[in-house]
mmCIF file of C-alpha atoms and ligand atoms in Angstrom:
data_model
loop_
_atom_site.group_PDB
_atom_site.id
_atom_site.type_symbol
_atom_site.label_atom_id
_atom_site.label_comp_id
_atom_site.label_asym_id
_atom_site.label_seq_id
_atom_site.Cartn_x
_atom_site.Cartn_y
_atom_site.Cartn_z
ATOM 1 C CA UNK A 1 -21.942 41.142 -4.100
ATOM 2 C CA UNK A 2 -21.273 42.219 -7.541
ATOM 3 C CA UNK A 3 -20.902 46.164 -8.538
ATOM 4 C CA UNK A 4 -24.511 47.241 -10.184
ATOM 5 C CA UNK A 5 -25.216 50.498 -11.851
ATOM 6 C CA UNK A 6 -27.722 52.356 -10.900
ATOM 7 C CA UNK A 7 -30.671 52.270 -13.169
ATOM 8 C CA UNK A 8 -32.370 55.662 -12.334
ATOM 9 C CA UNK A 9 -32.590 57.662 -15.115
ATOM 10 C CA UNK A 10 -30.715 60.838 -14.531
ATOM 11 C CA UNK A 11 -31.608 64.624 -16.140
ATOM 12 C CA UNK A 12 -33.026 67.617 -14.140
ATOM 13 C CA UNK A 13 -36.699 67.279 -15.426
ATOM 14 C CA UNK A 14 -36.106 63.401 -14.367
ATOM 15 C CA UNK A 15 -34.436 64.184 -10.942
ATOM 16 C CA UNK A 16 -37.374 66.483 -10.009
ATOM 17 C CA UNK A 17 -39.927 63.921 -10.989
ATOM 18 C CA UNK A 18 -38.194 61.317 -8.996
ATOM 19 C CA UNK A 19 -37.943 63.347 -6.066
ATOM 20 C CA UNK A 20 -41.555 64.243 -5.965
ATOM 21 C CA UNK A 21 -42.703 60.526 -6.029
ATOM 22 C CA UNK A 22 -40.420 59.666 -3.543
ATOM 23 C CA UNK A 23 -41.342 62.456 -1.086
ATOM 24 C CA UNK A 24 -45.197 61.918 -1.778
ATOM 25 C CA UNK A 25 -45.285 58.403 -1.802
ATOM 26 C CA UNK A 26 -44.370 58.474 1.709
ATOM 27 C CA UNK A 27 -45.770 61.149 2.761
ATOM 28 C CA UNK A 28 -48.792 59.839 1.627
ATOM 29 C CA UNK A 29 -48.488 55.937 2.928
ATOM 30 C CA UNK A 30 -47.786 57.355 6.587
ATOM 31 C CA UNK A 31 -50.705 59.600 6.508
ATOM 32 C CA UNK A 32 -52.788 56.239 5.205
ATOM 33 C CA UNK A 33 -50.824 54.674 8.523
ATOM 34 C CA UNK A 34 -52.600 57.522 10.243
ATOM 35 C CA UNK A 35 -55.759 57.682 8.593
ATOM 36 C CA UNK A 36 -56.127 53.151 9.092
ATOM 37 C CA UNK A 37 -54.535 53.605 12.669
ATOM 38 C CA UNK A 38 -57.608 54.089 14.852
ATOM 39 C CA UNK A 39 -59.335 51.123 13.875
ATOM 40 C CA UNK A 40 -56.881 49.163 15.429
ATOM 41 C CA UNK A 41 -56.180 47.240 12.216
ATOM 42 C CA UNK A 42 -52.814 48.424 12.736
ATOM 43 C CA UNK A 43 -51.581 46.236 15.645
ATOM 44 C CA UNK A 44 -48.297 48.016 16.253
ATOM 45 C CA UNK A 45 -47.119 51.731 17.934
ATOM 46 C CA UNK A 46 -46.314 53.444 14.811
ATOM 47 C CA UNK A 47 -43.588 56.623 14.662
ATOM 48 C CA UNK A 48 -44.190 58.759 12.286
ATOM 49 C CA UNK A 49 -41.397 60.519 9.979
ATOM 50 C CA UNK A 50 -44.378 63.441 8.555
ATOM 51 C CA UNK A 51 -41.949 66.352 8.409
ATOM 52 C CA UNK A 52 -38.825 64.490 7.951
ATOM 53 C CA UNK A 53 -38.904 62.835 4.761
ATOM 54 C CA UNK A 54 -36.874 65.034 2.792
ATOM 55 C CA UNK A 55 -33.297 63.395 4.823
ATOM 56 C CA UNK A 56 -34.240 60.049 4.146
ATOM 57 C CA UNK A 57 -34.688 60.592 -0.280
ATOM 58 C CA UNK A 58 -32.266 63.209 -0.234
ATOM 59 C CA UNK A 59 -29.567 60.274 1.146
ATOM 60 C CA UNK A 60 -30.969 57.507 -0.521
ATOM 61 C CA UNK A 61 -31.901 59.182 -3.944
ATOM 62 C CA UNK A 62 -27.940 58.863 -5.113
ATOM 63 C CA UNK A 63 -27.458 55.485 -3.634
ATOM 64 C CA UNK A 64 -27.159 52.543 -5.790
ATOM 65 C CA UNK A 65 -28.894 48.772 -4.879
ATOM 66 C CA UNK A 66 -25.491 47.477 -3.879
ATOM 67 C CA UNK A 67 -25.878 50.227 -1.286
ATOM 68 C CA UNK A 68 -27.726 49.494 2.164
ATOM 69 C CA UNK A 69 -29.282 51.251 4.381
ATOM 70 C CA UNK A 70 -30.247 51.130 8.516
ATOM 71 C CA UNK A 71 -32.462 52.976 10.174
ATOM 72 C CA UNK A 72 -34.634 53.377 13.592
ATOM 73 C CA UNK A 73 -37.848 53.016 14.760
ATOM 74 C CA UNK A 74 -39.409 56.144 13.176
ATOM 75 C CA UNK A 75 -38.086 54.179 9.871
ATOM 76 C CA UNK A 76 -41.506 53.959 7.612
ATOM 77 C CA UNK A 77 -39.047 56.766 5.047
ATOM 78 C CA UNK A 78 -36.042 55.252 5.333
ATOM 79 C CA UNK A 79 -37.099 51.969 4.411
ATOM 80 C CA UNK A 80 -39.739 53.407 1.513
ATOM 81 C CA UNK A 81 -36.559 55.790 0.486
ATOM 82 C CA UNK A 82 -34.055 52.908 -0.336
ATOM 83 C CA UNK A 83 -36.889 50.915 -2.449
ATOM 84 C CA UNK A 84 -38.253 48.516 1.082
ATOM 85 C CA UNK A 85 -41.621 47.053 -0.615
ATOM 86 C CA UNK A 86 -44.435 49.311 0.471
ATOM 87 C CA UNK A 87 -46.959 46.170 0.492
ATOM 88 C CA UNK A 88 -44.838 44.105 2.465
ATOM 89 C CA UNK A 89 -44.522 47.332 4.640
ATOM 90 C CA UNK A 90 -48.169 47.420 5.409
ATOM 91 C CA UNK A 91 -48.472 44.390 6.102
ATOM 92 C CA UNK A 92 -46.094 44.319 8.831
ATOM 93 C CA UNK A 93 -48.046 46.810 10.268
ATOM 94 C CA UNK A 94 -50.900 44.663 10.009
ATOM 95 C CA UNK A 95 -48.798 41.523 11.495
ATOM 96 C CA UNK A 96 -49.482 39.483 8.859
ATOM 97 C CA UNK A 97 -47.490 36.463 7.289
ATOM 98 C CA UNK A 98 -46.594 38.640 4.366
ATOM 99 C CA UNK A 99 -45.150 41.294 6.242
ATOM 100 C CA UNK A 100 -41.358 42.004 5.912
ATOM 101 C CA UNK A 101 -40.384 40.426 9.097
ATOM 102 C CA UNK A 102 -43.555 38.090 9.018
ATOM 103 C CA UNK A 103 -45.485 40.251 10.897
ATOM 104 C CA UNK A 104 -43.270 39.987 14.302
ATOM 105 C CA UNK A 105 -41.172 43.125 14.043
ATOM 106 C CA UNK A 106 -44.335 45.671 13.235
ATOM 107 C CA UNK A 107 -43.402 49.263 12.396
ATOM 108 C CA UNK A 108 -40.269 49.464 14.264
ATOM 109 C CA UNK A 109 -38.859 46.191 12.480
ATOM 110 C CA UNK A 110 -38.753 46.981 9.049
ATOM 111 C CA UNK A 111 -36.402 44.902 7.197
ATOM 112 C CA UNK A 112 -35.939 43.980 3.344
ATOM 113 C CA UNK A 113 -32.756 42.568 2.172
ATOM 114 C CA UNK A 114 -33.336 42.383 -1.511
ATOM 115 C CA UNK A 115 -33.285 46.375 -1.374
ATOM 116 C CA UNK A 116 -30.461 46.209 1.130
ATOM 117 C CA UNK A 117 -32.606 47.552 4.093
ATOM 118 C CA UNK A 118 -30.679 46.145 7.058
ATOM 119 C CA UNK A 119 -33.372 46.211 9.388
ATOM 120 C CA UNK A 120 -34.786 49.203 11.501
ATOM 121 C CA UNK A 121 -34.928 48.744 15.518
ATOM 122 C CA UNK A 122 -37.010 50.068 18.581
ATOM 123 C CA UNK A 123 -33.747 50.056 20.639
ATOM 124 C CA UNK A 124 -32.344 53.886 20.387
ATOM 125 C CA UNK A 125 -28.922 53.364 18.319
ATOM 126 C CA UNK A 126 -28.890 49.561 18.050
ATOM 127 C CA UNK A 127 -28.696 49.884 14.375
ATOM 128 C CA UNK A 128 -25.091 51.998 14.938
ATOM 129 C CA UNK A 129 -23.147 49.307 15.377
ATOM 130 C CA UNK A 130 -25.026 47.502 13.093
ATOM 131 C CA UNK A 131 -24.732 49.938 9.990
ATOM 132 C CA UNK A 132 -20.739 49.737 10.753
ATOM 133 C CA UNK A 133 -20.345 46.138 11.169
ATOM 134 C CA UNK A 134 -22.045 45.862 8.151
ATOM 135 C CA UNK A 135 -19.842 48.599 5.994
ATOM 136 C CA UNK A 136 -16.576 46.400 7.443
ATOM 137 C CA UNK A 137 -17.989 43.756 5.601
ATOM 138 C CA UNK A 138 -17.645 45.226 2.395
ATOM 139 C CA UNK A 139 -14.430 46.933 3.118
ATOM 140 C CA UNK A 140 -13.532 43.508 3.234
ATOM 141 C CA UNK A 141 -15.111 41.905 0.241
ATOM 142 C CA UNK A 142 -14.310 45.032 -1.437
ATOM 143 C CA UNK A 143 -17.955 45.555 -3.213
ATOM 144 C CA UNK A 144 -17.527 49.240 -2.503
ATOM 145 C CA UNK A 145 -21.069 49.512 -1.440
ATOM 146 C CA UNK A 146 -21.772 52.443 1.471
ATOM 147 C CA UNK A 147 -23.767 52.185 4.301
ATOM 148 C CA UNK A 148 -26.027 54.956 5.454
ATOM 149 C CA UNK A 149 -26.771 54.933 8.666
ATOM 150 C CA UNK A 150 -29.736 56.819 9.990
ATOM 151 C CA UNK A 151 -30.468 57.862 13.706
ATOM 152 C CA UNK A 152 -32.096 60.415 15.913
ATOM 153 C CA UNK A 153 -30.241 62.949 17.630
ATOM 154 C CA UNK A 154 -31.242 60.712 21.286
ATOM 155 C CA UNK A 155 -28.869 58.355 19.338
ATOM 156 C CA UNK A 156 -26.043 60.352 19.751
ATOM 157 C CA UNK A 157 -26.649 60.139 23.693
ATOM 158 C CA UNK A 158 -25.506 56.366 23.251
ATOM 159 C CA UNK A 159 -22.532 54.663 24.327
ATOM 160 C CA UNK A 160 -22.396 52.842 21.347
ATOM 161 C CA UNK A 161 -22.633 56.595 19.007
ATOM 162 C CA UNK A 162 -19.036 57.028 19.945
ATOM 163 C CA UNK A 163 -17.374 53.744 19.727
ATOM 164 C CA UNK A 164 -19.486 53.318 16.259
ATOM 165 C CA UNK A 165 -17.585 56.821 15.212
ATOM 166 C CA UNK A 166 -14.092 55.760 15.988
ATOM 167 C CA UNK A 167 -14.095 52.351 15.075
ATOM 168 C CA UNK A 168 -15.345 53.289 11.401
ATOM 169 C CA UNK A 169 -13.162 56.205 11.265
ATOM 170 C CA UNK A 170 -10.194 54.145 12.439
ATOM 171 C CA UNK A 171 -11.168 51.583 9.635
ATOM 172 C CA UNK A 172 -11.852 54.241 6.918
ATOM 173 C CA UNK A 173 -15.290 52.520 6.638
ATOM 174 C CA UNK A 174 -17.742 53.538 3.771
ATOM 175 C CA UNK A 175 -20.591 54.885 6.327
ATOM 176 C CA UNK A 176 -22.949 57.777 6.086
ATOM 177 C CA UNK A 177 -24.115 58.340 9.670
ATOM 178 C CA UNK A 178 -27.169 60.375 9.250
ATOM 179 C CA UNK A 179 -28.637 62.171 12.332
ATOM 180 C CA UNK A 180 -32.026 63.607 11.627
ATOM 181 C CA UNK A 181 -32.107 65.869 14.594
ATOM 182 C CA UNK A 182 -35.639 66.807 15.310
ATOM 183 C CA UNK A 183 -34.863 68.602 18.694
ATOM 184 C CA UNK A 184 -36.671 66.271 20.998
ATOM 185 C CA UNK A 185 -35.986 62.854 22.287
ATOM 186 C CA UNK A 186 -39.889 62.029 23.252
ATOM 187 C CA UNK A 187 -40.340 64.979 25.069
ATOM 188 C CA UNK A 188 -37.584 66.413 25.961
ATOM 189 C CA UNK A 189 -35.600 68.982 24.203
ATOM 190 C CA UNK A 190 -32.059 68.767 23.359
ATOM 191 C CA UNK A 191 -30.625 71.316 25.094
ATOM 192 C CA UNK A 192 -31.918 69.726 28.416
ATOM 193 C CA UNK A 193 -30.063 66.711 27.304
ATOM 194 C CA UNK A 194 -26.986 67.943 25.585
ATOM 195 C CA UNK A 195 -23.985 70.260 26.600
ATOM 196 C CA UNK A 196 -23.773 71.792 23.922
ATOM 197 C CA UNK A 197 -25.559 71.203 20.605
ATOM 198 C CA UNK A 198 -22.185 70.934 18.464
ATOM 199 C CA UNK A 199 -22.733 67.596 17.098
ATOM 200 C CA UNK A 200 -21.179 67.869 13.922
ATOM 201 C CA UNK A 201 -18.111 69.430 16.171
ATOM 202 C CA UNK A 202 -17.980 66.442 18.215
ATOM 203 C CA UNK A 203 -17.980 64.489 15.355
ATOM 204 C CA UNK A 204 -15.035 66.255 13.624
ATOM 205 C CA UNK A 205 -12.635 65.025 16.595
ATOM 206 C CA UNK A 206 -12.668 61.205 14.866
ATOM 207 C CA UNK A 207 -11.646 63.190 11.702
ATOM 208 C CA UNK A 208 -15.260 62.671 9.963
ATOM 209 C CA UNK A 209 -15.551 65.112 7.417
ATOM 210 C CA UNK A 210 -19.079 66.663 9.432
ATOM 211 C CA UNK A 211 -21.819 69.289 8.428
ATOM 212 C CA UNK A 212 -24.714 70.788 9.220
ATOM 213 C CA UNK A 213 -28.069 71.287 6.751
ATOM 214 C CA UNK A 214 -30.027 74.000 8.634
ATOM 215 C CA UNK A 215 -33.439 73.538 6.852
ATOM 216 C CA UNK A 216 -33.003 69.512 5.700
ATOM 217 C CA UNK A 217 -33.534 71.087 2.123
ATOM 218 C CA UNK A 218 -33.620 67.745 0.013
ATOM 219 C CA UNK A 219 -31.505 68.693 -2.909
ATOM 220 C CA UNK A 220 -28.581 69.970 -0.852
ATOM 221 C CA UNK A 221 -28.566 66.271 0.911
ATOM 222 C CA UNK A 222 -28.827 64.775 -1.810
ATOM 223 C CA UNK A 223 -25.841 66.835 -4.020
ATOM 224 C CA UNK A 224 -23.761 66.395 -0.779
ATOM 225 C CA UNK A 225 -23.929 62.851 -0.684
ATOM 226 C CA UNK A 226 -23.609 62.575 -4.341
ATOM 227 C CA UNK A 227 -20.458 64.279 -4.392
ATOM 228 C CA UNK A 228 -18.887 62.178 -1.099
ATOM 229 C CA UNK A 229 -20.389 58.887 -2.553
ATOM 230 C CA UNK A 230 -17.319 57.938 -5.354
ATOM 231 C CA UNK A 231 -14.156 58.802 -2.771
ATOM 232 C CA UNK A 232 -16.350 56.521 0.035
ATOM 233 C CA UNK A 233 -16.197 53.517 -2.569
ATOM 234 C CA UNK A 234 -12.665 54.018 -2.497
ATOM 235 C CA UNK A 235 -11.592 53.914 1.247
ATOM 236 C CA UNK A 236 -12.299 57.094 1.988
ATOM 237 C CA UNK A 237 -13.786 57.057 5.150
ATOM 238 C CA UNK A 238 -17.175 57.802 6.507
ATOM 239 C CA UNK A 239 -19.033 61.236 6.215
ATOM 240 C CA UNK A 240 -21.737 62.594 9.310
ATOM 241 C CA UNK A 241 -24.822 64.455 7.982
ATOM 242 C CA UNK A 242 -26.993 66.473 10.671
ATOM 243 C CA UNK A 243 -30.133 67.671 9.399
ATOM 244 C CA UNK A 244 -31.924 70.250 10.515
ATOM 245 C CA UNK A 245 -35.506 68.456 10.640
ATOM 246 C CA UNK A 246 -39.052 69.124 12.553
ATOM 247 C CA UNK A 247 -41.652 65.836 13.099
ATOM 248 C CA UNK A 248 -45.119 67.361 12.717
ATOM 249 C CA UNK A 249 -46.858 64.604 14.483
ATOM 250 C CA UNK A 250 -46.397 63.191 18.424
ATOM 251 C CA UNK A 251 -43.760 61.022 18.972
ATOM 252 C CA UNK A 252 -45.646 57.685 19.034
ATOM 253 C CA UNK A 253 -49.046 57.262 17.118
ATOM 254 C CA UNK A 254 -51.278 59.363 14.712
ATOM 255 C CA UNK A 255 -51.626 62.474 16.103
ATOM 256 C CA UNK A 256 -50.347 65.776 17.400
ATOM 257 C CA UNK A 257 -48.916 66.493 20.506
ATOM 258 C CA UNK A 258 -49.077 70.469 20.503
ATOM 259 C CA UNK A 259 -51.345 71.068 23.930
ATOM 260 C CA UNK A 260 -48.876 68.913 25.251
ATOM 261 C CA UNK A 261 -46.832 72.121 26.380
ATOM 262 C CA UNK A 262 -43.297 71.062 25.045
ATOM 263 C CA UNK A 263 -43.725 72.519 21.905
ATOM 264 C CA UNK A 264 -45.448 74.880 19.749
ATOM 265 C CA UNK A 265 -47.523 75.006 16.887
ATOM 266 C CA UNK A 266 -46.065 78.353 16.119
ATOM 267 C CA UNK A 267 -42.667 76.432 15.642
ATOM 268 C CA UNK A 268 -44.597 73.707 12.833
ATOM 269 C CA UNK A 269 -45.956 76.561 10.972
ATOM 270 C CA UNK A 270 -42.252 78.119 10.601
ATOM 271 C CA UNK A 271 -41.319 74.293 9.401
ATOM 272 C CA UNK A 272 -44.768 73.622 6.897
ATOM 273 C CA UNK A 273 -43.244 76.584 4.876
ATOM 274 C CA UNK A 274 -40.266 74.129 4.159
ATOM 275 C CA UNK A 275 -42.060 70.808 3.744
ATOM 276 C CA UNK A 276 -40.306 68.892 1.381
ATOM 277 C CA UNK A 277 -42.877 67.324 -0.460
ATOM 278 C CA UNK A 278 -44.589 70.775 -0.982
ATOM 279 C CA UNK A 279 -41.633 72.198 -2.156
ATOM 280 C CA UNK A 280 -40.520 69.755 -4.626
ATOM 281 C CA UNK A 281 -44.080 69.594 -5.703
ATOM 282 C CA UNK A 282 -43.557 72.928 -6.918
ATOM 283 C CA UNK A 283 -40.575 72.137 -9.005
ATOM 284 C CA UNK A 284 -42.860 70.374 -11.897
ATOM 285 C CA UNK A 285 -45.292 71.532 -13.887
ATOM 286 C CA UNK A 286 -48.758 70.532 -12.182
ATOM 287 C CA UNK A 287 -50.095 68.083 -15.152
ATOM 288 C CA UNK A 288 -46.583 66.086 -14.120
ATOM 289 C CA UNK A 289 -47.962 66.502 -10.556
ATOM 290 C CA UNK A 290 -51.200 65.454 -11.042
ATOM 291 C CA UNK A 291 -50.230 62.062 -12.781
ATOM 292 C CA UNK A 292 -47.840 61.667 -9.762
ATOM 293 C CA UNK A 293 -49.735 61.685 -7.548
ATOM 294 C CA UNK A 294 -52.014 59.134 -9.182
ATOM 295 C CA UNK A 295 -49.921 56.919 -9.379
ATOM 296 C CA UNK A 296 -49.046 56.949 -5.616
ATOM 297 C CA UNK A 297 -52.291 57.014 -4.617
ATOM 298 C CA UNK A 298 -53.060 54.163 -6.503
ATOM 299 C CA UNK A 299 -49.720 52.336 -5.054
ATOM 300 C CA UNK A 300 -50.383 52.434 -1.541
ATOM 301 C CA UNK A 301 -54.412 51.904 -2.126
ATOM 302 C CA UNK A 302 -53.307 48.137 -3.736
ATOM 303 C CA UNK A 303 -50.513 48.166 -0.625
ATOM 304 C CA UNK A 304 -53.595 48.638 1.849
ATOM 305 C CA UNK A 305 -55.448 45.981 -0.299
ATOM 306 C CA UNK A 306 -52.928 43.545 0.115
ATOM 307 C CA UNK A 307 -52.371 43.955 4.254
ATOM 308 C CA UNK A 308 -55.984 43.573 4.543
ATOM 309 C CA UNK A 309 -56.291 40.454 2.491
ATOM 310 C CA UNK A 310 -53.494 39.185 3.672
ATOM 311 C CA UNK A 311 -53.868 36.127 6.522
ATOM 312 C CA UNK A 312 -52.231 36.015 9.885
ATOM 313 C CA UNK A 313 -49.293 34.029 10.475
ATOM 314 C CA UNK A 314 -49.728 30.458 11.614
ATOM 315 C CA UNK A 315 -49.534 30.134 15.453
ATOM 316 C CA UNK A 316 -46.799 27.923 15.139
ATOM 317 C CA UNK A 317 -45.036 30.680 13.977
ATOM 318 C CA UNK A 318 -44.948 32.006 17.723
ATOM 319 C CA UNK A 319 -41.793 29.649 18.135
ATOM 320 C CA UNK A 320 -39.560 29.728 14.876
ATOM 321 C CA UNK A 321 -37.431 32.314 14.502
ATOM 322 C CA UNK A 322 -36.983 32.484 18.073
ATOM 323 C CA UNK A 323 -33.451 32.366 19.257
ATOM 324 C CA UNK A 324 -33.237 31.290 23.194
HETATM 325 C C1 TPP B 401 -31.681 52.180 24.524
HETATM 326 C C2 TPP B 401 -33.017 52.887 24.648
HETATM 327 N N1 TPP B 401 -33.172 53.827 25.604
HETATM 328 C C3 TPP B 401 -34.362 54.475 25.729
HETATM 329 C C4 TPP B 401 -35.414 54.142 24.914
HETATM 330 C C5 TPP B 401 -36.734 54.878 25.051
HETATM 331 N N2 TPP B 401 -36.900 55.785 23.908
HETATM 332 C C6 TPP B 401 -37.692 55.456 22.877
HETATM 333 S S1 TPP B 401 -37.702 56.618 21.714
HETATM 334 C C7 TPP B 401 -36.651 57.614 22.561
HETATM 335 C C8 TPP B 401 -36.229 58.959 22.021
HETATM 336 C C9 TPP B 401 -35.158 58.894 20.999
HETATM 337 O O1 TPP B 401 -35.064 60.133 20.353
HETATM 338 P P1 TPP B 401 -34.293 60.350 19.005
HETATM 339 O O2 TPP B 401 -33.154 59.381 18.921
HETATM 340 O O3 TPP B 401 -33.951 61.779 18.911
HETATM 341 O O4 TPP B 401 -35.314 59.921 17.857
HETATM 342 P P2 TPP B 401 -36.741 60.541 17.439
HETATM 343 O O5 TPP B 401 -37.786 59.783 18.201
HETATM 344 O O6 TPP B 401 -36.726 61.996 17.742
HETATM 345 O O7 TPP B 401 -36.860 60.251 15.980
HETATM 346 C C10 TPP B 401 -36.303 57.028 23.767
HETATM 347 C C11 TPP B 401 -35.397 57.624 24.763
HETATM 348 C C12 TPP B 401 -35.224 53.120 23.935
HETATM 349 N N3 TPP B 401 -36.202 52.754 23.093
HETATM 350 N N4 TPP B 401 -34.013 52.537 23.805
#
């Protein structure tokens, strides 16, 4: 895989405008997700990042194409964040033919090589192992591409968290774990699950350079990775990112989950005040905004346009692609 440069243009004004669109665009395709979702057009359980999305472009935003990403089920901004084709993302959703897995994965199986989106996965952690198997690969073909590698903190409950940890710290392997800790696996908190909450400590034992971002304040991710990004092309090892983060919406599906009695509303109204999209919303001047946010709007209506008019696969498709 040859070396590419990145071909974002680069200046404060242009940072802040590239931020926004990424933020709002999906922001604003999930909440479509939401808004479509009832009238069962959708035809898979959908996991909704609302809240989050300021981890996913705050890691991606320095990445280059040569870079990859992997990333779980709740994986609609991880996907969107590396440059995963928003149509071809709807229309998975949709389980149509042009879907990026052909309609078969849905939500949770977002996949688009071309932007280097290895694939997302409804198995908690799956995509680990993945993310580092796939970072060896160019340690050995010596592309010095980076791998971020995106889970929930339920993740780190896995067998497979650990061994991931050592093997690419052993290996000095160019991988970003990323663990957008949201406080609850389903419904249950993390300190009813954890020992302690010292993940980044944990972490530190394998030697990975580890660190906290209280608030998930999209800039800071975003100069942190920057900075570790050109001593990672170089063998330097892999870096863990925990972030701070708060989902607004239930775990699975379009809505809240609030009289649910696991968590409060009092707690999203402390996290609203640091939405990411508001807040880098309010970093350009609101004509800027304005044509923005046109331009998103009109993206995902012609994404929406296209799952709908889109056919369903063949049924012989039930039996290719299928392995056993
Ligand atoms: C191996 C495995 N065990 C259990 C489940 C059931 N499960 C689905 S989502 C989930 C919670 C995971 O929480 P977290 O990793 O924190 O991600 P979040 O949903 O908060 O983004 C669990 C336990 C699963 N899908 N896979």
């Amino acid at each position: 895989m040859a070396a590419k440069k990145t071909d974002k243009p680069r200046s404060a004004g242009a940072d802040a405008e590239r931020l926004y669109a990424a933020l709002r665009r999906i922001r604003r395709a999930e909440e479509e997700v939401a808004r479509i979702y009832p009238t069962d057009k959708i035809k898979s359980p959908v996991h909704l990042s609302i809240g989050q999305e300021g981890v996913a472009v705050g890691v991606c935003d320095p990445l280059e194409p040569r870079d990859a990403v992997s990333g779980t089920y709740r994986g609609h901004a991880t996907y969107l964040a590396k440059g995963g084709s928003l149509p071809a993302m709807m229309a998975e959703l949709y389980g149509k033919d042009t879907g990026c897995a052909r309609g078969k994965g849905g939500s949770m199986h977002l996949i688009d090589m071309k932007a280097n989106v290895l694939g997302t996965s409804a198995v908690v952690g799956t995509t680990v192992p993945v993310a580092v198997g796939f970072a060896m690969a160019q340690k050995m073909l010596g592309t010095g591409a980076v791998v971020a590698c995106f889970m929930g903190d339920g993740a780190t409950e896995e067998g497979c968290f650990p061994e991931s940890l050592n093997f690419a710290a052993l290996h000095k392997l160019p991988v970003i774990f990323v663990c957008e800790n949201n406080g609850f696996a389903i419904h249950e908190p993390i300190a009813k699950r954890q020992a302690t909450d010292k993940i980044c400590a944990r972490v530190a034992t394998y030697g990975i350079p580890a660190k906290r971002f209280a608030d998930s304040d999209t800039k800071a991710i975003r100069a942190h990775v920057a900075k570790a990004l050109p001593k990672m092309r170089k063998g330097g090892g892999p870096i863990f990112l925990e972030c701070m983060t708060w989902r607004w919406r239930e775990h699975v599906g379009p809505g809240e989950d609030y009289d649910a009695g696991f968590r409060s509303r009092s707690t999203l109204l402390k996290w609203q005040k640091k939405d990411p999209v508001a807040i880098a919303g309010r970093a350009l001047p609101a004509a800027v905004r304005a044509k923005i946010d046109a331009a998103v709007e009109a993206e995902i209506a012609a994404a929406v346009k296209f799952a709908e008019d889109s056919p369903f696969p063949a049924v012989q498709e039930l039996s290719t692609d299928v392995f056993a």
